[in-house]
Amino acid sequence: QVQLVESGGGLVQAGGSLRLSCSASGSIFSISTMGWYRQAPGKLREWVAVITSRGFASYADFVKGRFTISRDNAKNTVYLQMNSLKPEDTAVYYCNAKGVAQGVAPYDSWGQGTQVTVSS
């Protein structure tokens, strides 16, 4: 099994910044993609950003130019730097990792989520 643990959420004023971290552990053979999703109250979970093992990143249109995803492969950790935060960014942010576990079993793992609240 592969476990993900997020950290870095909190309360920030509009225009401020936060940095989320997510570390993967367990029976990891490889991690192909690591990404971030979010879910606001009463809304469906939505994709925010993803990064491949080679560092290729993609972003949802609503965060382009404000959020930056990065990855430390040696630490099995992904980061999300969030700048110019808006009240509409308020949500629980979830980390996701896909890859192959030891024993050549594919996995698609989720973290427990970290709350981000942006006040106006």
PDB file of C-alpha atoms in Angstrom:
ATOM      1  CA  GLN A   1       0.000   0.000   0.000  1.00  0.00           C
ATOM      2  CA  VAL A   2       1.030   3.580  -0.661  1.00  0.00           C
ATOM      3  CA  GLN A   3       0.108   6.281   1.835  1.00  0.00           C
ATOM      4  CA  LEU A   4      -0.002  10.026   1.219  1.00  0.00           C
ATOM      5  CA  VAL A   5       0.179  12.653   3.940  1.00  0.00           C
ATOM      6  CA  GLU A   6      -0.568  16.298   3.186  1.00  0.00           C
ATOM      7  CA  SER A   7       0.412  19.348   5.205  1.00  0.00           C
ATOM      8  CA  GLY A   8       0.519  23.109   4.878  1.00  0.00           C
ATOM      9  CA  GLY A   9      -3.124  24.110   4.773  1.00  0.00           C
ATOM     10  CA  GLY A  10      -4.540  26.911   6.858  1.00  0.00           C
ATOM     11  CA  LEU A  11      -6.261  30.265   6.939  1.00  0.00           C
ATOM     12  CA  VAL A  12      -4.951  33.126   4.825  1.00  0.00           C
ATOM     13  CA  GLN A  13      -6.254  36.471   3.645  1.00  0.00           C
ATOM     14  CA  ALA A  14      -7.085  37.075   0.005  1.00  0.00           C
ATOM     15  CA  GLY A  15      -3.926  37.849  -1.937  1.00  0.00           C
ATOM     16  CA  GLY A  16      -1.806  35.760   0.393  1.00  0.00           C
ATOM     17  CA  SER A  17       0.171  32.587  -0.175  1.00  0.00           C
ATOM     18  CA  LEU A  18       0.318  29.044   1.138  1.00  0.00           C
ATOM     19  CA  ARG A  19       2.505  26.065   0.312  1.00  0.00           C
ATOM     20  CA  LEU A  20       1.086  22.566   0.481  1.00  0.00           C
ATOM     21  CA  SER A  21       3.224  19.453   0.774  1.00  0.00           C
ATOM     22  CA  CYS A  22       2.400  15.805   0.226  1.00  0.00           C
ATOM     23  CA  SER A  23       4.732  12.931   0.990  1.00  0.00           C
ATOM     24  CA  ALA A  24       4.267   9.388  -0.226  1.00  0.00           C
ATOM     25  CA  SER A  25       5.405   6.329   1.682  1.00  0.00           C
ATOM     26  CA  GLY A  26       4.900   2.588   1.681  1.00  0.00           C
ATOM     27  CA  SER A  27       5.536  -0.097  -0.886  1.00  0.00           C
ATOM     28  CA  ILE A  28       6.555   2.258  -3.667  1.00  0.00           C
ATOM     29  CA  PHE A  29       8.315   0.944  -6.721  1.00  0.00           C
ATOM     30  CA  SER A  30       7.693   4.037  -8.819  1.00  0.00           C
ATOM     31  CA  ILE A  31       5.497   7.146  -8.891  1.00  0.00           C
ATOM     32  CA  SER A  32       4.440   8.270 -12.340  1.00  0.00           C
ATOM     33  CA  THR A  33       2.237  11.262 -11.583  1.00  0.00           C
ATOM     34  CA  MET A  34       1.543  13.308  -8.473  1.00  0.00           C
ATOM     35  CA  GLY A  35      -1.222  15.841  -8.405  1.00  0.00           C
ATOM     36  CA  TRP A  36      -3.555  18.032  -6.436  1.00  0.00           C
ATOM     37  CA  TYR A  37      -7.341  18.156  -6.435  1.00  0.00           C
ATOM     38  CA  ARG A  38      -9.729  20.224  -4.363  1.00  0.00           C
ATOM     39  CA  GLN A  39     -13.288  20.040  -3.156  1.00  0.00           C
ATOM     40  CA  ALA A  40     -15.270  23.013  -1.947  1.00  0.00           C
ATOM     41  CA  PRO A  41     -18.408  22.592   0.189  1.00  0.00           C
ATOM     42  CA  GLY A  42     -21.336  21.442  -1.912  1.00  0.00           C
ATOM     43  CA  LYS A  43     -19.189  20.984  -5.009  1.00  0.00           C
ATOM     44  CA  LEU A  44     -17.572  18.066  -6.792  1.00  0.00           C
ATOM     45  CA  ARG A  45     -13.883  17.371  -6.417  1.00  0.00           C
ATOM     46  CA  GLU A  46     -11.937  19.109  -9.194  1.00  0.00           C
ATOM     47  CA  TRP A  47      -8.463  18.706 -10.600  1.00  0.00           C
ATOM     48  CA  VAL A  48      -5.978  21.487  -9.847  1.00  0.00           C
ATOM     49  CA  ALA A  49      -2.553  20.450 -11.121  1.00  0.00           C
ATOM     50  CA  VAL A  50      -0.418  17.424 -11.940  1.00  0.00           C
ATOM     51  CA  ILE A  51       3.276  16.764 -12.453  1.00  0.00           C
ATOM     52  CA  THR A  52       4.987  13.791 -14.047  1.00  0.00           C
ATOM     53  CA  SER A  53       8.125  12.050 -12.842  1.00  0.00           C
ATOM     54  CA  ARG A  54      10.103  14.040 -15.390  1.00  0.00           C
ATOM     55  CA  GLY A  55       8.738  17.335 -14.123  1.00  0.00           C
ATOM     56  CA  PHE A  56       6.170  18.120 -16.792  1.00  0.00           C
ATOM     57  CA  ALA A  57       3.376  20.106 -15.138  1.00  0.00           C
ATOM     58  CA  SER A  58      -0.180  20.894 -16.136  1.00  0.00           C
ATOM     59  CA  TYR A  59      -2.671  23.239 -14.491  1.00  0.00           C
ATOM     60  CA  ALA A  60      -6.365  23.887 -14.432  1.00  0.00           C
ATOM     61  CA  ASP A  61      -7.182  27.198 -16.086  1.00  0.00           C
ATOM     62  CA  PHE A  62      -8.442  28.724 -12.846  1.00  0.00           C
ATOM     63  CA  VAL A  63      -4.997  28.424 -11.174  1.00  0.00           C
ATOM     64  CA  LYS A  64      -2.672  29.142 -14.089  1.00  0.00           C
ATOM     65  CA  GLY A  65      -0.246  31.899 -13.241  1.00  0.00           C
ATOM     66  CA  ARG A  66      -1.029  31.682  -9.518  1.00  0.00           C
ATOM     67  CA  PHE A  67      -0.190  28.122  -8.444  1.00  0.00           C
ATOM     68  CA  THR A  68       3.017  26.191  -9.060  1.00  0.00           C
ATOM     69  CA  ILE A  69       3.385  22.446  -8.640  1.00  0.00           C
ATOM     70  CA  SER A  70       6.810  20.940  -8.041  1.00  0.00           C
ATOM     71  CA  ARG A  71       8.203  17.591  -7.048  1.00  0.00           C
ATOM     72  CA  ASP A  72      11.183  16.118  -5.211  1.00  0.00           C
ATOM     73  CA  ASN A  73      11.534  12.584  -6.537  1.00  0.00           C
ATOM     74  CA  ALA A  74      14.208  11.675  -3.987  1.00  0.00           C
ATOM     75  CA  LYS A  75      11.754  12.453  -1.188  1.00  0.00           C
ATOM     76  CA  ASN A  76       8.607  11.171  -2.962  1.00  0.00           C
ATOM     77  CA  THR A  77       7.108  14.563  -2.216  1.00  0.00           C
ATOM     78  CA  VAL A  78       5.000  16.978  -4.223  1.00  0.00           C
ATOM     79  CA  TYR A  79       4.405  20.635  -3.422  1.00  0.00           C
ATOM     80  CA  LEU A  80       1.807  23.179  -4.406  1.00  0.00           C
ATOM     81  CA  GLN A  81       2.817  26.806  -4.064  1.00  0.00           C
ATOM     82  CA  MET A  82      -0.331  28.900  -4.052  1.00  0.00           C
ATOM     83  CA  ASN A  83      -0.007  32.644  -4.574  1.00  0.00           C
ATOM     84  CA  SER A  84      -2.571  35.404  -5.046  1.00  0.00           C
ATOM     85  CA  LEU A  85      -5.154  33.314  -3.271  1.00  0.00           C
ATOM     86  CA  LYS A  86      -8.821  34.140  -3.720  1.00  0.00           C
ATOM     87  CA  PRO A  87     -11.812  33.328  -1.506  1.00  0.00           C
ATOM     88  CA  GLU A  88     -13.003  30.941  -4.220  1.00  0.00           C
ATOM     89  CA  ASP A  89      -9.842  28.873  -3.660  1.00  0.00           C
ATOM     90  CA  THR A  90     -11.278  27.828  -0.300  1.00  0.00           C
ATOM     91  CA  ALA A  91     -11.546  24.040  -0.306  1.00  0.00           C
ATOM     92  CA  VAL A  92     -10.120  20.835   1.030  1.00  0.00           C
ATOM     93  CA  TYR A  93      -7.052  20.052  -1.060  1.00  0.00           C
ATOM     94  CA  TYR A  94      -6.234  16.419  -1.764  1.00  0.00           C
ATOM     95  CA  CYS A  95      -3.002  14.900  -2.975  1.00  0.00           C
ATOM     96  CA  ASN A  96      -3.053  12.061  -5.490  1.00  0.00           C
ATOM     97  CA  ALA A  97      -0.314   9.712  -6.662  1.00  0.00           C
ATOM     98  CA  LYS A  98      -0.359   7.060  -9.352  1.00  0.00           C
ATOM     99  CA  GLY A  99       2.323   4.528 -10.050  1.00  0.00           C
ATOM    100  CA  VAL A 100       3.483   0.997  -9.450  1.00  0.00           C
ATOM    101  CA  ALA A 101       3.923  -0.573  -6.038  1.00  0.00           C
ATOM    102  CA  GLN A 102       6.390  -3.270  -5.131  1.00  0.00           C
ATOM    103  CA  GLY A 103       5.086  -6.499  -6.541  1.00  0.00           C
ATOM    104  CA  VAL A 104       4.251  -4.650  -9.805  1.00  0.00           C
ATOM    105  CA  ALA A 105       0.782  -3.682  -8.626  1.00  0.00           C
ATOM    106  CA  PRO A 106      -0.560  -0.354  -9.889  1.00  0.00           C
ATOM    107  CA  TYR A 107      -1.887   2.108  -7.341  1.00  0.00           C
ATOM    108  CA  ASP A 108      -3.969   5.260  -7.329  1.00  0.00           C
ATOM    109  CA  SER A 109      -3.689   6.706  -3.842  1.00  0.00           C
ATOM    110  CA  TRP A 110      -5.232   9.718  -2.115  1.00  0.00           C
ATOM    111  CA  GLY A 111      -4.269  11.710   0.922  1.00  0.00           C
ATOM    112  CA  GLN A 112      -6.647  12.625   3.712  1.00  0.00           C
ATOM    113  CA  GLY A 113      -6.949  16.236   2.601  1.00  0.00           C
ATOM    114  CA  THR A 114      -5.867  19.560   4.050  1.00  0.00           C
ATOM    115  CA  GLN A 115      -8.158  22.543   4.520  1.00  0.00           C
ATOM    116  CA  VAL A 116      -7.351  25.821   2.805  1.00  0.00           C
ATOM    117  CA  THR A 117      -9.477  28.802   3.781  1.00  0.00           C
ATOM    118  CA  VAL A 118      -9.085  32.193   2.118  1.00  0.00           C
ATOM    119  CA  SER A 119     -10.802  35.103   3.799  1.00  0.00           C
ATOM    120  CA  SER A 120     -11.924  38.202   1.914  1.00  0.00           C
TER     121      SER A 120
END
